CSV table of C-alpha atoms in Angstrom, one decimal:
chain,number,residue,atom,x,y,z
A,18,PRO,CA,-11.3,27.0,34.3
A,19,ARG,CA,-14.0,26.9,31.7
A,20,ALA,CA,-11.4,26.6,28.9
A,21,SER,CA,-9.5,23.9,30.6
A,22,THR,CA,-12.8,21.9,31.2
A,23,SER,CA,-13.6,22.3,27.4
A,24,GLU,CA,-10.1,21.1,26.5
A,25,ALA,CA,-10.4,18.1,28.8
A,26,ALA,CA,-13.7,17.2,27.2
A,27,ILE,CA,-12.2,17.4,23.8
A,28,ALA,CA,-9.3,15.3,24.8
A,29,ASP,CA,-11.6,12.6,26.4
A,30,ALA,CA,-13.7,12.5,23.2
A,31,ALA,CA,-10.6,12.1,21.0
A,32,LYS,CA,-9.4,9.3,23.3
A,33,ALA,CA,-12.8,7.5,23.2
A,34,ARG,CA,-12.8,7.8,19.4
A,35,THR,CA,-9.4,6.3,19.1
A,36,GLU,CA,-10.3,3.4,21.4
A,37,LEU,CA,-13.4,2.7,19.3
A,38,ILE,CA,-11.4,2.7,16.0
A,39,TRP,CA,-8.8,0.3,17.4
A,40,SER,CA,-11.2,-1.9,19.2
A,41,ILE,CA,-14.0,-2.1,16.6
A,42,LEU,CA,-13.1,-0.6,13.2
A,43,VAL,CA,-9.6,-2.1,12.7
A,44,PRO,CA,-10.6,-5.7,13.8
A,45,LEU,CA,-13.6,-5.6,11.6
A,46,PHE,CA,-11.5,-4.4,8.6
A,47,LEU,CA,-9.0,-7.1,9.2
A,48,ARG,CA,-11.7,-9.7,9.4
A,49,LEU,CA,-13.4,-8.6,6.2
A,50,CYS,CA,-10.1,-8.5,4.3
A,51,GLY,CA,-9.7,-12.2,5.1
A,52,ASP,CA,-13.3,-13.1,4.3
A,53,CYS,CA,-13.9,-16.2,2.2
A,54,ALA,CA,-16.0,-14.3,-0.3
A,55,ALA,CA,-14.0,-12.4,-3.0
A,56,GLU,CA,-16.7,-9.6,-3.2
A,57,VAL,CA,-16.4,-9.0,0.5
A,58,ARG,CA,-12.6,-8.9,0.4
A,59,ASP,CA,-12.6,-6.5,-2.6
A,60,GLU,CA,-14.9,-4.1,-0.9
A,61,ALA,CA,-12.9,-4.2,2.3
A,62,VAL,CA,-9.6,-3.5,0.7
A,63,ARG,CA,-11.0,-0.4,-1.1
A,64,ALA,CA,-11.3,1.1,2.4
A,65,THR,CA,-7.6,0.4,3.3
A,66,ALA,CA,-6.4,4.0,3.1
A,67,LYS,CA,-9.6,5.3,4.9
A,68,VAL,CA,-9.1,2.9,7.8
A,69,LEU,CA,-5.4,3.8,8.0
A,70,ARG,CA,-6.3,7.4,8.1
A,71,ALA,CA,-8.7,6.8,10.9
A,72,ALA,CA,-6.3,4.6,12.9
A,73,ALA,CA,-3.1,6.4,12.2
A,74,PRO,CA,-3.8,10.1,11.5
A,75,GLU,CA,-0.2,10.9,12.2
A,76,LEU,CA,0.7,9.5,8.8
A,77,PHE,CA,-1.6,12.0,7.0
A,78,PRO,CA,-1.1,15.7,6.7
A,79,ALA,CA,-3.6,17.9,8.5
A,80,PRO,CA,-6.2,19.7,6.3
A,81,GLY,CA,-4.6,22.5,4.4
A,82,VAL,CA,-1.1,21.1,4.8
A,83,ALA,CA,0.6,19.7,1.7
A,84,ALA,CA,1.3,16.0,1.5
A,85,ALA,CA,4.9,14.9,2.1
A,86,ASP,CA,5.6,13.9,-1.5
A,87,ASP,CA,4.5,17.4,-2.6
A,88,GLU,CA,6.1,19.7,0.0
A,89,GLY,CA,8.1,17.3,2.2
A,90,SER,CA,5.6,17.7,5.0
A,91,SER,CA,3.6,15.0,6.9
A,92,GLY,CA,4.4,16.0,10.4
A,93,CYS,CA,8.1,15.3,9.9
A,94,SER,CA,11.0,16.5,7.9
A,95,PRO,CA,11.2,15.2,4.3
A,96,ASP,CA,14.4,13.3,5.1
A,97,GLY,CA,13.1,11.9,8.4
A,98,ASP,CA,11.2,8.8,9.3
A,99,LEU,CA,7.4,8.7,9.1
A,100,PRO,CA,6.0,9.6,12.5
A,101,ALA,CA,4.2,6.2,12.9
A,102,MET,CA,3.0,5.2,16.4
A,103,PRO,CA,3.9,1.7,17.7
A,104,GLU,CA,0.4,0.5,17.2
A,105,THR,CA,0.5,1.7,13.6
A,106,MET,CA,3.6,-0.2,12.9
A,107,ARG,CA,2.1,-3.3,14.5
A,108,LEU,CA,-0.9,-3.0,12.1
A,109,VAL,CA,1.4,-2.6,9.1
A,110,ARG,CA,3.4,-5.7,10.1
A,111,HIS,CA,0.2,-7.6,10.5
A,112,LEU,CA,-1.0,-6.6,7.0
A,113,VAL,CA,2.3,-7.8,5.6
A,114,ARG,CA,2.4,-11.1,7.4
A,115,ALA,CA,-1.3,-11.9,6.9
A,116,HIS,CA,-1.5,-10.9,3.3
A,117,ALA,CA,1.8,-10.1,1.5
A,118,LEU,CA,3.4,-13.2,3.0
A,119,ALA,CA,0.2,-15.3,3.0
A,120,LYS,CA,0.4,-19.0,1.9
A,121,SER,CA,-2.8,-18.5,0.0
A,122,PHE,CA,-2.4,-16.7,-3.3
A,123,ARG,CA,-5.7,-15.0,-2.7
A,124,GLY,CA,-4.2,-13.3,0.4
A,125,ARG,CA,-1.2,-12.1,-1.6
A,126,MET,CA,-3.6,-10.7,-4.2
A,127,THR,CA,-5.5,-8.9,-1.4
A,128,TYR,CA,-2.2,-7.2,-0.4
A,129,ILE,CA,-1.7,-5.9,-4.0
A,130,ARG,CA,-5.2,-4.4,-3.9
A,131,MET,CA,-4.6,-2.9,-0.5
A,132,CYS,CA,-1.5,-1.1,-2.0
A,133,ASP,CA,-3.7,0.2,-4.8
A,134,ALA,CA,-6.0,1.9,-2.3
A,135,ILE,CA,-3.0,3.3,-0.4
A,136,ILE,CA,-1.3,4.6,-3.6
A,137,ARG,CA,-4.5,6.3,-4.7
A,138,GLU,CA,-5.5,7.9,-1.3
A,139,ALA,CA,-2.5,8.2,1.0
A,140,PRO,CA,0.6,10.3,0.8
A,141,GLN,CA,3.2,8.7,-1.4
A,142,ARG,CA,5.7,8.3,1.5
A,143,VAL,CA,3.2,6.1,3.4
A,144,PHE,CA,3.2,3.6,0.5
A,145,ALA,CA,6.9,3.9,-0.2
A,146,GLU,CA,8.2,3.5,3.3
A,147,LEU,CA,5.6,1.1,4.8
A,148,PHE,CA,4.1,-1.0,2.0
A,149,MET,CA,6.3,-0.9,-1.1
A,150,LYS,CA,8.9,-3.6,-0.4
A,151,PRO,CA,6.5,-6.5,0.0
A,152,LEU,CA,4.7,-5.4,-3.1
A,153,LEU,CA,7.9,-5.4,-5.2
A,154,LEU,CA,8.5,-9.0,-4.2
A,155,LEU,CA,5.0,-10.0,-5.3
A,156,SER,CA,5.8,-8.9,-8.8
A,157,GLY,CA,7.8,-12.1,-9.1
A,158,ASP,CA,5.3,-14.4,-7.4
A,159,ARG,CA,5.3,-18.0,-8.3
A,160,VAL,CA,1.6,-18.0,-9.0
A,161,LYS,CA,0.6,-16.6,-12.4
A,162,ASN,CA,-2.7,-15.1,-11.1
A,163,VAL,CA,-0.8,-13.1,-8.5
A,164,ARG,CA,1.6,-11.7,-11.2
A,165,LEU,CA,-1.4,-10.9,-13.4
A,166,CYS,CA,-3.1,-9.1,-10.5
A,167,TRP,CA,0.0,-7.1,-9.9
A,168,ALA,CA,0.3,-6.1,-13.5
A,169,THR,CA,-3.4,-5.2,-13.8
A,170,THR,CA,-3.5,-3.3,-10.5
A,171,MET,CA,-0.2,-1.4,-10.9
A,172,ALA,CA,-0.5,-0.7,-14.6
A,173,PRO,CA,-2.4,2.6,-14.1
A,174,HIS,CA,0.2,3.8,-11.6
A,175,VAL,CA,3.4,2.9,-13.6
A,176,ARG,CA,2.4,4.6,-16.8
A,177,ARG,CA,4.1,7.9,-17.7
A,178,SER,CA,1.3,10.0,-16.1
A,179,GLY,CA,0.7,7.6,-13.2
A,180,ARG,CA,1.2,8.1,-9.5
A,181,LEU,CA,4.3,5.9,-9.5
A,182,GLY,CA,5.7,7.0,-12.8
A,183,GLY,CA,8.7,8.4,-11.0
A,184,SER,CA,9.2,5.4,-8.7
A,185,VAL,CA,12.3,3.7,-10.0
A,186,ALA,CA,11.8,0.6,-7.7
A,187,VAL,CA,8.3,0.0,-8.9
A,188,LEU,CA,9.2,0.7,-12.5
A,189,CYS,CA,12.1,-1.7,-12.4
A,190,ALA,CA,9.7,-4.4,-11.0
A,191,ALA,CA,7.3,-3.8,-13.9
A,192,HIS,CA,10.0,-3.8,-16.5
A,193,ARG,CA,11.4,-7.1,-15.1
A,194,MET,CA,7.9,-8.6,-15.4
A,195,LEU,CA,7.7,-7.4,-19.0
A,196,GLN,CA,11.1,-8.9,-19.7
A,197,ALA,CA,10.3,-12.2,-18.1
A,198,ALA,CA,7.0,-12.4,-20.0
A,199,ALA,CA,9.1,-12.5,-23.2
A,200,ASN,CA,6.4,-10.8,-25.3
A,201,THR,CA,3.8,-13.5,-24.6
A,202,GLY,CA,0.9,-13.9,-22.2
A,203,GLU,CA,-1.6,-11.7,-20.5
A,204,VAL,CA,0.9,-10.0,-18.1
A,205,CYS,CA,2.9,-8.8,-21.2
A,206,ARG,CA,-0.3,-7.5,-22.9
A,207,VAL,CA,-1.4,-5.6,-19.8
A,208,LEU,CA,2.0,-3.9,-19.2
A,209,LYS,CA,2.6,-3.1,-22.8
A,210,SER,CA,-0.8,-1.4,-23.1
A,211,ALA,CA,-0.1,0.8,-20.0
A,212,PRO,CA,2.4,2.0,-21.4
A,213,LEU,CA,5.2,1.9,-18.8
A,214,ALA,CA,7.1,5.0,-17.9
A,215,ALA,CA,10.7,5.0,-19.2
A,216,LEU,CA,13.4,4.1,-16.7
A,217,PRO,CA,16.1,6.7,-15.9
A,218,GLU,CA,19.2,6.3,-18.0
A,219,GLY,CA,21.7,3.9,-16.6
A,220,VAL,CA,19.3,2.0,-14.3
A,221,ASP,CA,20.0,-1.7,-14.1
A,222,ILE,CA,16.8,-3.5,-13.4
A,223,ASP,CA,18.6,-6.7,-12.3
A,224,ALA,CA,20.7,-4.8,-9.8
A,225,SER,CA,17.5,-3.2,-8.5
A,226,ALA,CA,16.0,-6.7,-8.0
A,227,SER,CA,18.9,-7.8,-5.7
A,228,LEU,CA,18.5,-4.7,-3.6
A,229,GLU,CA,14.8,-5.2,-3.1
A,230,GLY,CA,15.2,-8.8,-2.1
A,231,GLY,CA,17.9,-7.9,0.4
A,232,THR,CA,15.7,-5.5,2.3
A,233,GLY,CA,12.9,-7.9,3.0
């Protein structure tokens, strides 16, 4: 009986913590990410992975367990879907709609910086399966400042030793940007100075672009 009482207390505490995260932390984070002041937005997006870890711990390996991209373990099989809860997927969809698909170019730049935090601090599969596709589309954004933000933010990750140096989809997007820049402009300078990781032999960057666009 004493053990069951202790377990119930732990369960109640965990439930209360989860409710606080979703009722206070997540709404505050979303509000700050849309703040009119750039300094506030920038500070908020740096916490993206931390907020995601607090709100969706199922996406992150338990302490002492290897991340999915290292050992194929994040609470699911390496070939299975990420074990995201419905509320987690609603949060992801909100971030995409509110930022990656925002009418304001500042909102789209905010999404790029969110992805930077996720790439740095979350398991690679979290980025690849939940956040990558909208980011790829932003590499061809109509606004120059968004493309420059993409190049500047992703450059450390797509270099040979970067976290995404083995991601063909992201590398293709970066190489397309470099090709479109035609050796001129700031985007070209940033990507050339990375330098970009080489694409695998036989990869067609234009074919990759059509696949990315088709997945939404």
